[in-house]
Coordinates of C-alpha atoms in Angstrom, one line a residue:
M1 CA -2.5 7.4 0.0
I2 CA 0.4 8.6 2.1
A3 CA -1.5 7.0 5.0
P4 CA 0.3 5.2 7.8
V5 CA -2.1 2.3 7.6
M6 CA -4.3 0.8 5.0
R7 CA -6.5 -2.3 4.7
G8 CA -6.9 -3.9 1.5
F9 CA -7.1 -7.2 -0.5
T10 CA -3.7 -8.7 -0.9
A11 CA -3.2 -12.2 -2.5
A12 CA -4.7 -13.5 0.8
S13 CA -8.4 -14.3 0.9
E14 CA -9.3 -11.8 3.5
P15 CA -8.4 -8.0 3.7
Q16 CA -5.0 -7.4 5.3
T17 CA -3.7 -4.5 7.2
M18 CA -0.5 -2.9 5.7
N19 CA 1.7 -0.1 6.5
M20 CA 2.5 0.8 2.8
P21 CA 2.4 4.5 2.3
H22 CA 2.5 5.4 -1.4
Y23 CA 1.6 7.8 -4.3
M24 CA -1.1 6.9 -6.7
F25 CA -1.3 8.5 -10.2
Y26 CA -4.3 8.0 -12.4
A27 CA -3.1 6.5 -15.6
P28 CA -5.8 4.9 -17.8
N29 CA -4.4 2.6 -20.5
V30 CA -0.8 2.9 -19.1
K31 CA 1.1 -0.5 -18.8
D32 CA 4.2 -1.5 -16.8
V33 CA 6.3 -1.4 -19.9
D34 CA 5.3 2.2 -20.5
I35 CA 6.9 3.3 -17.3
G36 CA 9.6 0.8 -16.8
G37 CA 7.7 -1.1 -14.2
N38 CA 7.8 -4.9 -13.7
G39 CA 4.8 -5.7 -11.5
F40 CA 5.0 -5.0 -7.9
S41 CA 8.3 -3.6 -6.9
K42 CA 9.6 -1.8 -3.7
Q43 CA 12.0 0.0 -6.0
Y44 CA 10.3 1.1 -9.1
P45 CA 6.9 2.5 -9.9
F46 CA 4.4 -0.2 -11.0
M47 CA 1.0 -0.3 -12.4
L48 CA -2.2 -1.3 -10.5
R49 CA -4.7 -2.4 -13.1
M50 CA -8.1 -2.5 -11.4
S51 CA -10.2 -2.6 -14.6
P52 CA -7.7 -2.7 -17.4
G53 CA -7.8 0.4 -19.5
R54 CA -10.1 2.4 -17.4
D55 CA -9.1 2.4 -13.7
D56 CA -5.2 2.0 -14.1
Y57 CA -3.1 3.7 -11.6
I58 CA 0.8 4.1 -11.2
I59 CA 1.9 3.2 -7.7
M60 CA 5.0 4.5 -6.2
L61 CA 6.0 3.7 -2.7
V62 CA 7.6 6.1 -0.4
G63 CA 11.2 5.4 0.6
E64 CA 12.0 3.6 3.9
A65 CA 13.1 6.8 5.6
E66 CA 9.8 8.4 4.6
K67 CA 7.9 5.5 5.6
A68 CA 9.6 5.4 9.1
K69 CA 8.7 9.3 9.5
I70 CA 5.2 8.8 8.6
L71 CA 4.7 6.0 11.0
A72 CA 6.5 7.9 13.9
D73 CA 4.5 11.0 13.0
S74 CA 1.2 8.9 13.1
K75 CA 2.1 7.0 16.4
D76 CA -0.9 8.4 18.3
L77 CA -3.3 7.6 15.6
L78 CA -1.8 4.1 15.1
D79 CA -2.1 3.5 18.9
E80 CA -5.8 4.6 18.8
L81 CA -6.6 2.3 16.0
C82 CA -5.0 -0.6 17.6
S83 CA -7.0 0.0 20.8
Y84 CA -10.1 0.1 18.6
R85 CA -9.5 -3.1 16.7
D86 CA -6.7 -5.7 17.0
F87 CA -6.5 -6.2 13.3
M88 CA -5.5 -2.4 12.8
C89 CA -2.2 -2.8 14.9
T90 CA 0.9 -2.0 13.4
T91 CA 3.4 -5.1 13.8
P92 CA 6.6 -6.0 12.0
A93 CA 4.5 -8.1 9.8
T94 CA 2.2 -5.2 8.9
R95 CA 5.2 -2.9 8.1
A96 CA 6.6 -5.6 5.7
R97 CA 3.3 -6.7 4.1
T98 CA 2.8 -5.9 0.4
P99 CA -0.1 -6.2 -2.0
I100 CA 1.3 -9.6 -3.3
D101 CA 1.9 -11.1 0.0
R102 CA 0.1 -14.6 0.7
Q103 CA -0.3 -14.0 4.3

């Protein structure tokens, strides 16, 4: 998931484009309390519970410097995606968007 762009369901009703490179570790039956997580956090790992118990994942975001490098290294790809579909464009909003955003 160290991709420069992703589309997924946030708290909004429609899929949203995000620039949120991250690591995912399969961790069935692990809870936030087990890893020191506290729900979505840009600083600490947190749990993504798709189907509690079976499809749980530890999510760890890359740092801001790493994120900037991933976006810079992927500029040509991001430009092509943006020319293909407007909703795939990288903007200040997509750079800041997280899975819990309402917009």
